[in-house]
mmCIF file of C-alpha atoms in Angstrom:
data_model
loop_
_atom_site.group_PDB
_atom_site.id
_atom_site.type_symbol
_atom_site.label_atom_id
_atom_site.label_comp_id
_atom_site.label_asym_id
_atom_site.label_seq_id
_atom_site.Cartn_x
_atom_site.Cartn_y
_atom_site.Cartn_z
ATOM 1 C CA MET A 1 0.054 -0.206 -0.177
ATOM 2 C CA LEU A 2 1.008 3.703 -0.272
ATOM 3 C CA ALA A 3 2.282 5.693 2.551
ATOM 4 C CA GLY A 4 3.714 8.781 3.796
ATOM 5 C CA VAL A 5 7.163 7.716 5.492
ATOM 6 C CA LEU A 6 9.411 10.633 7.194
ATOM 7 C CA ILE A 7 12.953 10.058 6.613
ATOM 8 C CA SER A 8 14.541 13.296 8.274
ATOM 9 C CA PRO A 9 13.306 15.837 9.133
ATOM 10 C CA GLY A 10 12.436 17.861 5.956
ATOM 11 C CA HIS A 11 12.227 14.764 4.007
ATOM 12 C CA LEU A 12 8.875 13.154 3.210
ATOM 13 C CA GLU A 13 8.545 10.547 0.862
ATOM 14 C CA MET A 14 5.718 8.758 -0.651
ATOM 15 C CA GLN A 15 6.731 4.426 -0.215
ATOM 16 C CA GLU A 16 5.330 1.789 -1.117
ATOM 17 C CA VAL A 17 4.864 -0.293 2.338
ATOM 18 C CA GLU A 18 3.199 -3.731 3.543
ATOM 19 C CA ARG A 19 -0.017 -3.485 4.000
ATOM 20 C CA PRO A 20 -1.683 -4.392 7.836
ATOM 21 C CA VAL A 21 -3.012 -7.826 8.707
ATOM 22 C CA ALA A 22 -5.663 -7.318 11.587
ATOM 23 C CA GLY A 23 -4.194 -9.469 14.615
ATOM 24 C CA PRO A 24 -6.303 -10.803 17.518
ATOM 25 C CA GLY A 25 -8.464 -8.097 19.027
ATOM 26 C CA GLU A 26 -7.287 -5.536 16.302
ATOM 27 C CA VAL A 27 -8.853 -3.863 13.380
ATOM 28 C CA VAL A 28 -7.579 -2.636 9.961
ATOM 29 C CA LEU A 29 -9.579 0.137 8.526
ATOM 30 C CA LYS A 30 -9.519 1.397 5.090
ATOM 31 C CA VAL A 31 -8.177 5.443 5.647
ATOM 32 C CA GLU A 32 -11.202 7.388 4.143
ATOM 33 C CA ALA A 33 -9.917 10.607 5.368
ATOM 34 C CA ALA A 34 -6.503 11.657 7.272
ATOM 35 C CA LEU A 35 -6.249 15.474 8.687
ATOM 36 C CA THR A 36 -2.679 17.089 8.884
ATOM 37 C CA CYS A 37 -1.817 18.400 12.246
ATOM 38 C CA GLY A 38 0.355 20.841 14.028
ATOM 39 C CA THR A 39 2.606 17.251 15.443
ATOM 40 C CA ASP A 40 3.551 16.067 12.280
ATOM 41 C CA MET A 41 4.571 19.409 10.992
ATOM 42 C CA LYS A 42 6.638 19.849 14.173
ATOM 43 C CA ALA A 43 8.272 16.263 13.192
ATOM 44 C CA PHE A 44 8.650 17.399 9.735
ATOM 45 C CA ARG A 45 10.462 20.721 10.494
ATOM 46 C CA ARG A 46 12.444 20.025 13.474
ATOM 47 C CA GLY A 47 11.847 15.823 14.764
ATOM 48 C CA HIS A 48 10.003 14.998 17.305
ATOM 49 C CA PRO A 49 11.703 12.810 20.182
ATOM 50 C CA LYS A 50 8.128 10.808 20.374
ATOM 51 C CA MET A 51 9.007 9.683 16.502
ATOM 52 C CA PRO A 52 12.001 7.944 15.419
ATOM 53 C CA MET A 53 12.818 8.321 12.317
ATOM 54 C CA PRO A 54 12.231 6.544 9.550
ATOM 55 C CA THR A 55 8.572 6.493 10.858
ATOM 56 C CA LEU A 56 5.483 6.790 9.137
ATOM 57 C CA LEU A 57 3.003 9.699 9.819
ATOM 58 C CA GLY A 58 -0.273 11.277 10.282
ATOM 59 C CA HIS A 59 -2.617 10.198 13.175
ATOM 60 C CA GLU A 60 -5.790 12.174 12.654
ATOM 61 C CA PHE A 61 -7.876 9.653 11.091
ATOM 62 C CA SER A 62 -11.418 7.667 9.966
ATOM 63 C CA GLY A 63 -12.003 5.007 8.226
ATOM 64 C CA THR A 64 -14.043 1.829 6.636
ATOM 65 C CA VAL A 65 -13.309 -1.485 8.857
ATOM 66 C CA GLU A 66 -11.598 -4.042 5.940
ATOM 67 C CA GLU A 67 -10.806 -6.957 8.565
ATOM 68 C CA VAL A 68 -10.955 -7.881 12.086
ATOM 69 C CA GLY A 69 -9.360 -10.160 14.297
ATOM 70 C CA SER A 70 -10.263 -12.730 16.152
ATOM 71 C CA GLY A 71 -12.104 -12.122 19.723
ATOM 72 C CA VAL A 72 -13.835 -8.463 18.075
ATOM 73 C CA THR A 73 -17.339 -7.719 18.986
ATOM 74 C CA ARG A 74 -17.727 -3.802 18.946
ATOM 75 C CA PHE A 75 -17.175 -3.783 15.310
ATOM 76 C CA LYS A 76 -17.353 -5.309 11.614
ATOM 77 C CA VAL A 77 -16.250 -5.223 8.055
ATOM 78 C CA GLY A 78 -17.993 -2.334 6.938
ATOM 79 C CA ASP A 79 -18.698 -0.420 9.373
ATOM 80 C CA GLN A 80 -17.986 3.369 9.442
ATOM 81 C CA VAL A 81 -15.259 4.176 12.208
ATOM 82 C CA MET A 82 -13.232 7.333 13.978
ATOM 83 C CA SER A 83 -10.861 6.520 16.865
ATOM 84 C CA VAL A 84 -7.480 8.114 18.295
ATOM 85 C CA HIS A 85 -4.124 6.953 18.078
ATOM 86 C CA SER A 86 -4.073 6.076 21.579
ATOM 87 C CA ALA A 87 -4.907 4.639 25.103
ATOM 88 C CA PRO A 88 -3.953 3.826 28.433
ATOM 89 C CA CYS A 89 -2.996 0.684 30.250
ATOM 90 C CA ASN A 90 -5.358 1.435 33.018
ATOM 91 C CA SER A 91 -2.920 -0.630 34.934
ATOM 92 C CA CYS A 92 0.305 1.466 35.682
ATOM 93 C CA PHE A 93 1.165 4.160 38.341
ATOM 94 C CA PHE A 94 -0.672 6.639 36.518
ATOM 95 C CA CYS A 95 -3.176 5.034 35.177
ATOM 96 C CA LEU A 96 -4.469 4.123 38.520
ATOM 97 C CA ARG A 97 -4.221 7.539 39.970
ATOM 98 C CA ALA A 98 -6.919 8.964 37.221
ATOM 99 C CA GLN A 99 -4.096 10.644 35.365
ATOM 100 C CA GLN A 100 -4.042 8.251 32.148
ATOM 101 C CA ASN A 101 -2.944 10.659 29.790
ATOM 102 C CA LEU A 102 0.404 9.988 31.843
ATOM 103 C CA CYS A 103 0.438 6.754 31.355
ATOM 104 C CA GLU A 104 3.920 4.666 31.554
ATOM 105 C CA SER A 105 3.279 2.849 28.053
ATOM 106 C CA ILE A 106 0.428 5.258 25.777
ATOM 107 C CA MET A 107 3.392 6.861 23.581
ATOM 108 C CA GLY A 108 5.111 3.530 22.757
ATOM 109 C CA THR A 109 2.024 1.614 22.152
ATOM 110 C CA LYS A 110 0.024 5.136 19.986
ATOM 111 C CA ILE A 111 -0.040 4.076 16.200
ATOM 112 C CA LEU A 112 1.137 6.187 13.316
ATOM 113 C CA GLY A 113 0.463 6.145 9.627
ATOM 114 C CA ALA A 114 -2.901 8.044 9.038
ATOM 115 C CA TYR A 115 -1.466 8.942 5.827
ATOM 116 C CA ALA A 116 -1.559 6.028 4.086
ATOM 117 C CA GLU A 117 -4.414 3.540 2.669
ATOM 118 C CA TYR A 118 -4.553 1.084 5.648
ATOM 119 C CA ILE A 119 -3.889 1.323 9.091
ATOM 120 C CA LYS A 120 -4.456 -0.960 12.415
ATOM 121 C CA LEU A 121 -5.813 -0.039 15.380
ATOM 122 C CA PRO A 122 -4.652 -2.250 18.293
ATOM 123 C CA ARG A 123 -6.368 -3.772 21.060
ATOM 124 C CA HIS A 124 -6.339 -1.485 23.316
ATOM 125 C CA ILE A 125 -7.215 1.511 21.071
ATOM 126 C CA VAL A 126 -10.004 -0.584 19.701
ATOM 127 C CA GLU A 127 -11.309 -1.401 23.343
ATOM 128 C CA GLN A 128 -11.524 2.511 24.425
ATOM 129 C CA ASN A 129 -11.311 5.021 21.692
ATOM 130 C CA ALA A 130 -12.751 4.092 18.754
ATOM 131 C CA PHE A 131 -16.530 4.077 18.252
ATOM 132 C CA ILE A 132 -19.081 3.700 14.990
ATOM 133 C CA LYS A 133 -18.903 7.213 12.634
ATOM 134 C CA PRO A 134 -22.431 8.444 13.129
ATOM 135 C CA PRO A 135 -24.131 8.836 9.247
ATOM 136 C CA GLY A 136 -24.550 12.239 9.393
ATOM 137 C CA LEU A 137 -21.024 13.279 9.958
ATOM 138 C CA SER A 138 -18.286 12.875 7.294
ATOM 139 C CA PHE A 139 -15.184 11.332 7.248
ATOM 140 C CA THR A 140 -13.523 14.572 7.430
ATOM 141 C CA GLU A 141 -15.132 15.779 10.173
ATOM 142 C CA ALA A 142 -14.979 12.562 12.065
ATOM 143 C CA ALA A 143 -11.098 12.964 11.729
ATOM 144 C CA MET A 144 -11.092 15.355 14.072
ATOM 145 C CA LEU A 145 -11.845 13.147 16.915
ATOM 146 C CA GLU A 146 -8.142 13.678 18.037
ATOM 147 C CA PRO A 147 -7.813 17.291 17.603
ATOM 148 C CA LEU A 148 -10.461 17.965 20.085
ATOM 149 C CA ALA A 149 -10.159 15.383 22.385
ATOM 150 C CA CYS A 150 -7.156 16.482 23.215
ATOM 151 C CA VAL A 151 -8.746 20.365 23.188
ATOM 152 C CA ILE A 152 -11.376 19.382 25.509
ATOM 153 C CA TYR A 153 -9.069 17.467 28.068
ATOM 154 C CA GLY A 154 -6.927 20.788 28.542
ATOM 155 C CA LEU A 155 -9.785 23.152 28.567
ATOM 156 C CA GLU A 156 -11.205 20.930 31.611
ATOM 157 C CA GLN A 157 -8.525 21.423 33.767
ATOM 158 C CA PHE A 158 -9.361 24.993 34.522
ATOM 159 C CA PRO A 159 -13.648 24.849 33.600
ATOM 160 C CA ALA A 160 -14.357 28.053 32.488
ATOM 161 C CA GLY A 161 -17.246 30.013 34.126
ATOM 162 C CA ARG A 162 -20.349 31.692 32.140
ATOM 163 C CA GLY A 163 -18.881 35.071 33.131
ATOM 164 C CA ASP A 164 -15.314 34.170 31.881
ATOM 165 C CA THR A 165 -12.772 35.906 29.541
ATOM 166 C CA VAL A 166 -10.854 33.163 27.955
ATOM 167 C CA VAL A 167 -7.500 34.522 25.723
ATOM 168 C CA VAL A 168 -6.163 31.841 23.365
ATOM 169 C CA ILE A 169 -3.304 33.441 21.703
ATOM 170 C CA GLY A 170 -2.176 31.249 18.754
ATOM 171 C CA ALA A 171 -4.589 30.302 15.711
ATOM 172 C CA GLY A 172 -3.978 27.127 14.208
ATOM 173 C CA PRO A 173 -5.609 24.424 14.217
ATOM 174 C CA VAL A 174 -5.704 23.796 17.940
ATOM 175 C CA GLY A 175 -6.659 27.303 18.864
ATOM 176 C CA LEU A 176 -9.079 27.360 16.402
ATOM 177 C CA LEU A 177 -10.530 24.152 18.727
ATOM 178 C CA GLN A 178 -10.255 25.751 21.456
ATOM 179 C CA ALA A 179 -11.558 28.654 20.599
ATOM 180 C CA ALA A 180 -14.940 26.562 19.373
ATOM 181 C CA ALA A 181 -15.389 24.722 22.643
ATOM 182 C CA LEU A 182 -15.240 27.847 24.326
ATOM 183 C CA ARG A 183 -17.890 28.759 23.002
ATOM 184 C CA GLU A 184 -19.925 25.758 22.893
ATOM 185 C CA TYR A 185 -19.153 25.991 26.927
ATOM 186 C CA GLY A 186 -20.893 29.342 27.351
ATOM 187 C CA VAL A 187 -17.517 31.688 28.256
ATOM 188 C CA LYS A 188 -18.391 34.449 28.489
ATOM 189 C CA LYS A 189 -15.833 36.226 25.773
ATOM 190 C CA VAL A 190 -13.164 34.344 23.804
ATOM 191 C CA ILE A 191 -10.536 36.708 22.103
ATOM 192 C CA LEU A 192 -8.353 35.159 19.661
ATOM 193 C CA ALA A 193 -4.796 36.405 18.783
ATOM 194 C CA GLY A 194 -2.498 35.151 16.380
ATOM 195 C CA ARG A 195 -1.709 35.079 12.477
ATOM 196 C CA HIS A 196 -3.176 35.118 8.849
ATOM 197 C CA SER A 197 -6.551 36.766 8.090
ATOM 198 C CA ILE A 198 -7.782 32.954 6.674
ATOM 199 C CA ARG A 199 -6.829 31.904 10.497
ATOM 200 C CA LEU A 200 -8.513 35.052 12.206
ATOM 201 C CA ASP A 201 -11.815 34.352 9.588
ATOM 202 C CA ALA A 202 -12.140 31.132 11.026
ATOM 203 C CA GLY A 203 -12.278 31.739 14.580
ATOM 204 C CA LEU A 204 -14.826 34.355 13.896
ATOM 205 C CA ALA A 205 -17.390 31.929 12.357
ATOM 206 C CA LEU A 206 -16.085 28.932 15.060
ATOM 207 C CA GLY A 207 -17.182 31.562 17.929
ATOM 208 C CA ALA A 208 -14.754 33.565 19.051
ATOM 209 C CA ASP A 209 -15.965 37.345 19.703
ATOM 210 C CA THR A 210 -12.793 38.921 18.773
ATOM 211 C CA VAL A 211 -9.912 38.466 17.259
ATOM 212 C CA ILE A 212 -6.487 40.086 17.230
ATOM 213 C CA ASP A 213 -3.755 40.056 14.649
ATOM 214 C CA VAL A 214 -0.142 40.091 16.740
ATOM 215 C CA ASP A 215 1.275 41.581 13.305
ATOM 216 C CA LYS A 216 -0.918 44.491 13.068
ATOM 217 C CA SER A 217 -1.722 44.982 17.224
ATOM 218 C CA ASP A 218 0.123 44.953 20.846
ATOM 219 C CA LEU A 219 -1.682 41.870 22.092
ATOM 220 C CA LEU A 220 -1.414 43.217 25.687
ATOM 221 C CA LYS A 221 -2.183 46.474 25.152
ATOM 222 C CA GLU A 222 -5.895 44.787 23.316
ATOM 223 C CA VAL A 223 -6.301 42.065 26.272
ATOM 224 C CA LEU A 224 -6.294 45.316 28.818
ATOM 225 C CA ALA A 225 -8.641 47.005 27.099
ATOM 226 C CA GLU A 226 -10.929 44.199 26.508
ATOM 227 C CA THR A 227 -11.090 43.055 29.784
ATOM 228 C CA GLY A 228 -11.003 47.085 31.725
ATOM 229 C CA SER A 229 -7.361 46.212 32.244
ATOM 230 C CA ARG A 230 -7.902 43.543 34.506
ATOM 231 C CA GLY A 231 -6.466 40.549 32.454
ATOM 232 C CA ALA A 232 -8.216 37.225 31.838
ATOM 233 C CA ASP A 233 -9.776 35.198 33.709
ATOM 234 C CA LEU A 234 -7.679 31.705 31.867
ATOM 235 C CA VAL A 235 -4.972 32.701 29.277
ATOM 236 C CA ILE A 236 -4.498 29.627 26.890
ATOM 237 C CA GLU A 237 -0.654 29.420 25.180
ATOM 238 C CA SER A 238 -1.098 27.544 22.198
ATOM 239 C CA THR A 239 2.024 28.281 20.075
ATOM 240 C CA GLY A 240 4.318 26.520 21.830
ATOM 241 C CA ARG A 241 7.300 29.477 21.913
ATOM 242 C CA PRO A 242 9.029 29.899 24.877
ATOM 243 C CA ASP A 243 8.566 33.652 24.529
ATOM 244 C CA VAL A 244 4.731 33.169 24.354
ATOM 245 C CA TRP A 245 4.793 31.281 27.361
ATOM 246 C CA GLU A 246 6.347 33.725 29.504
ATOM 247 C CA SER A 247 4.391 36.651 27.813
ATOM 248 C CA THR A 248 1.158 34.986 29.088
ATOM 249 C CA LEU A 249 1.641 36.117 32.670
ATOM 250 C CA SER A 250 0.707 40.067 31.887
ATOM 251 C CA MET A 251 -2.502 39.114 30.576
ATOM 252 C CA VAL A 252 -4.421 36.652 33.143
ATOM 253 C CA ARG A 253 -5.921 39.100 35.864
ATOM 254 C CA LYS A 254 -4.689 38.442 39.814
ATOM 255 C CA GLY A 255 -6.032 34.322 40.676
ATOM 256 C CA GLY A 256 -6.117 33.860 37.088
ATOM 257 C CA ASN A 257 -4.905 30.464 34.930
ATOM 258 C CA VAL A 258 -2.399 29.791 32.451
ATOM 259 C CA LEU A 259 -2.953 26.595 30.259
ATOM 260 C CA LEU A 260 0.268 26.422 28.638
ATOM 261 C CA PHE A 261 -0.885 23.751 25.750
ATOM 262 C CA GLY A 262 1.940 24.908 23.058
ATOM 263 C CA GLY A 263 4.961 22.242 23.215
ATOM 264 C CA CYS A 264 7.598 24.010 23.198
ATOM 265 C CA PRO A 265 11.082 22.628 21.284
ATOM 266 C CA GLU A 266 13.011 19.862 23.574
ATOM 267 C CA GLY A 267 14.872 21.334 26.408
ATOM 268 C CA SER A 268 13.400 25.107 25.727
ATOM 269 C CA ARG A 269 13.468 27.388 28.203
ATOM 270 C CA ALA A 270 10.542 29.759 30.078
ATOM 271 C CA CYS A 271 11.222 32.402 32.748
ATOM 272 C CA PHE A 272 8.590 34.054 34.758
ATOM 273 C CA ASP A 273 7.788 37.079 37.209
ATOM 274 C CA THR A 274 8.132 35.097 40.655
ATOM 275 C CA THR A 275 6.600 38.349 42.205
ATOM 276 C CA ARG A 276 3.522 38.450 40.378
ATOM 277 C CA LEU A 277 2.975 34.430 40.006
ATOM 278 C CA HIS A 278 3.205 34.793 44.001
ATOM 279 C CA TYR A 279 1.297 37.941 45.258
ATOM 280 C CA ASN A 280 -1.043 37.591 42.385
ATOM 281 C CA GLU A 281 -1.735 33.618 43.273
ATOM 282 C CA ILE A 282 -1.876 32.671 39.387
ATOM 283 C CA THR A 283 -2.143 29.517 38.358
ATOM 284 C CA LEU A 284 0.172 27.809 35.646
ATOM 285 C CA LYS A 285 -0.368 24.546 34.116
ATOM 286 C CA GLY A 286 1.051 22.083 31.622
ATOM 287 C CA VAL A 287 -0.858 20.234 29.657
ATOM 288 C CA PHE A 288 -0.460 16.734 27.339
ATOM 289 C CA HIS A 289 -2.500 14.682 25.470
ATOM 290 C CA PHE A 290 -6.046 13.203 26.857
ATOM 291 C CA THR A 291 -7.822 10.851 28.855
ATOM 292 C CA PRO A 292 -10.510 8.445 27.305
ATOM 293 C CA SER A 293 -12.800 10.118 28.843
ATOM 294 C CA ALA A 294 -12.187 13.507 27.394
ATOM 295 C CA VAL A 295 -12.288 10.954 23.525
ATOM 296 C CA LYS A 296 -15.620 10.389 24.522
ATOM 297 C CA LYS A 297 -16.874 13.275 24.858
ATOM 298 C CA ALA A 298 -15.681 14.715 22.248
ATOM 299 C CA TYR A 299 -16.793 11.749 20.220
ATOM 300 C CA GLU A 300 -20.431 12.971 21.394
ATOM 301 C CA MET A 301 -19.633 16.738 20.613
ATOM 302 C CA LEU A 302 -18.785 15.947 17.358
ATOM 303 C CA SER A 303 -21.574 13.211 16.920
ATOM 304 C CA ALA A 304 -24.588 15.755 17.608
ATOM 305 C CA GLY A 305 -22.980 18.461 16.012
ATOM 306 C CA LYS A 306 -22.484 20.650 18.795
ATOM 307 C CA ILE A 307 -18.811 22.074 17.417
ATOM 308 C CA ASP A 308 -19.071 22.826 13.341
ATOM 309 C CA VAL A 309 -14.952 22.064 12.596
ATOM 310 C CA ARG A 310 -15.815 22.181 8.811
ATOM 311 C CA PRO A 311 -14.115 26.160 8.510
ATOM 312 C CA LEU A 312 -10.894 24.257 9.752
ATOM 313 C CA ILE A 313 -10.697 21.683 6.670
ATOM 314 C CA THR A 314 -8.952 23.980 3.613
ATOM 315 C CA ALA A 315 -9.440 21.446 1.126
ATOM 316 C CA GLU A 316 -9.268 17.378 0.603
ATOM 317 C CA LEU A 317 -6.077 16.170 -1.179
ATOM 318 C CA PRO A 318 -5.097 13.263 -2.496
ATOM 319 C CA LEU A 319 -2.951 11.109 -0.629
ATOM 320 C CA LYS A 320 0.058 11.625 -3.266
ATOM 321 C CA GLU A 321 -0.077 15.038 -2.813
ATOM 322 C CA LEU A 322 0.715 14.267 0.521
ATOM 323 C CA PRO A 323 4.426 16.691 0.488
ATOM 324 C CA ARG A 324 2.672 20.004 -1.092
ATOM 325 C CA ALA A 325 -0.210 19.892 1.913
ATOM 326 C CA PHE A 326 3.307 20.365 3.989
ATOM 327 C CA GLU A 327 4.717 23.138 1.382
ATOM 328 C CA MET A 328 1.141 24.982 1.939
ATOM 329 C CA LEU A 329 0.751 24.824 5.404
ATOM 330 C CA ILE A 330 4.674 25.511 5.660
ATOM 331 C CA ALA A 331 4.273 28.788 3.713
ATOM 332 C CA GLY A 332 1.262 29.414 6.092
ATOM 333 C CA GLU A 333 -1.746 28.816 3.297
ATOM 334 C CA GLY A 334 -3.812 26.941 4.396
ATOM 335 C CA ILE A 335 -4.813 25.506 7.725
ATOM 336 C CA LYS A 336 -5.553 21.774 7.954
ATOM 337 C CA TYR A 337 -5.733 19.726 5.202
ATOM 338 C CA ALA A 338 -8.321 16.257 4.749
ATOM 339 C CA ILE A 339 -6.146 13.447 2.999
ATOM 340 C CA ILE A 340 -7.808 11.261 0.808
ATOM 341 C CA PRO A 341 -6.308 8.234 -0.409
#
């Protein structure tokens, strides 16, 4: 089968690789849609500590069941399925402490390779984090399950109230999904900051009340103006840049919260004003990955049509044009591309 293989940073090849076969408890999907993702872009541009190269690439997907292994009862051939690419072991130190996103084996047992004609779901994913796709949801929309699960898990660390003002820094796919989810949660005001008119316009379509072009405006001044000089109740950093991490403290109110969502390059360091952090009782929290409960909530939100993710999809491209999709994203063209094998 044809698949995208990341040979080294900046070197992506379309190769013929062996088609997967379902073992006991496993399911093989014919990939119907796979979405480009910021994590894949990071790996493409600079490598990734959790993706030794050469590696298959792609982890946001949906598909049709092509083969089921022995013992599988939840799915049958022909079922339309939406899934994520990992699941916890439920028996390690962290899982037993309700921190399944930090499971000791979750990164080692994840699957990659959605930019391909077929992908295999191992037993632990089949049993916990795969679902039947509702008929009214397209395969492209269903493939948004994984990033939405990440977003929901992050937002649940600091549940925003209906009277809250939230600043989302970063108008990439994740920041846009955060704006959409916050609107669904009913917060008072969502302020989205980022670059590129296509992304900021998508933010307005997805539910942001105010958008700030950081290339044309002073972000801090704009945030303080929008919040009566008090600062936001919650600031979400979704760029993965240490300097932006550091700037969040100046935008949050006393007693407020900062969610550090964007992953910085390995070895990065950030410095914070300890006086402000201490005396103004500001909480900083890093967030990573998702839990099965967050995946289920993302599934329910998508299935119920509570979030319209279509504004995030710039275009659909055939599998052989995956390298071109990456080139366009690097050039700042588009938000997410749906790769259709």
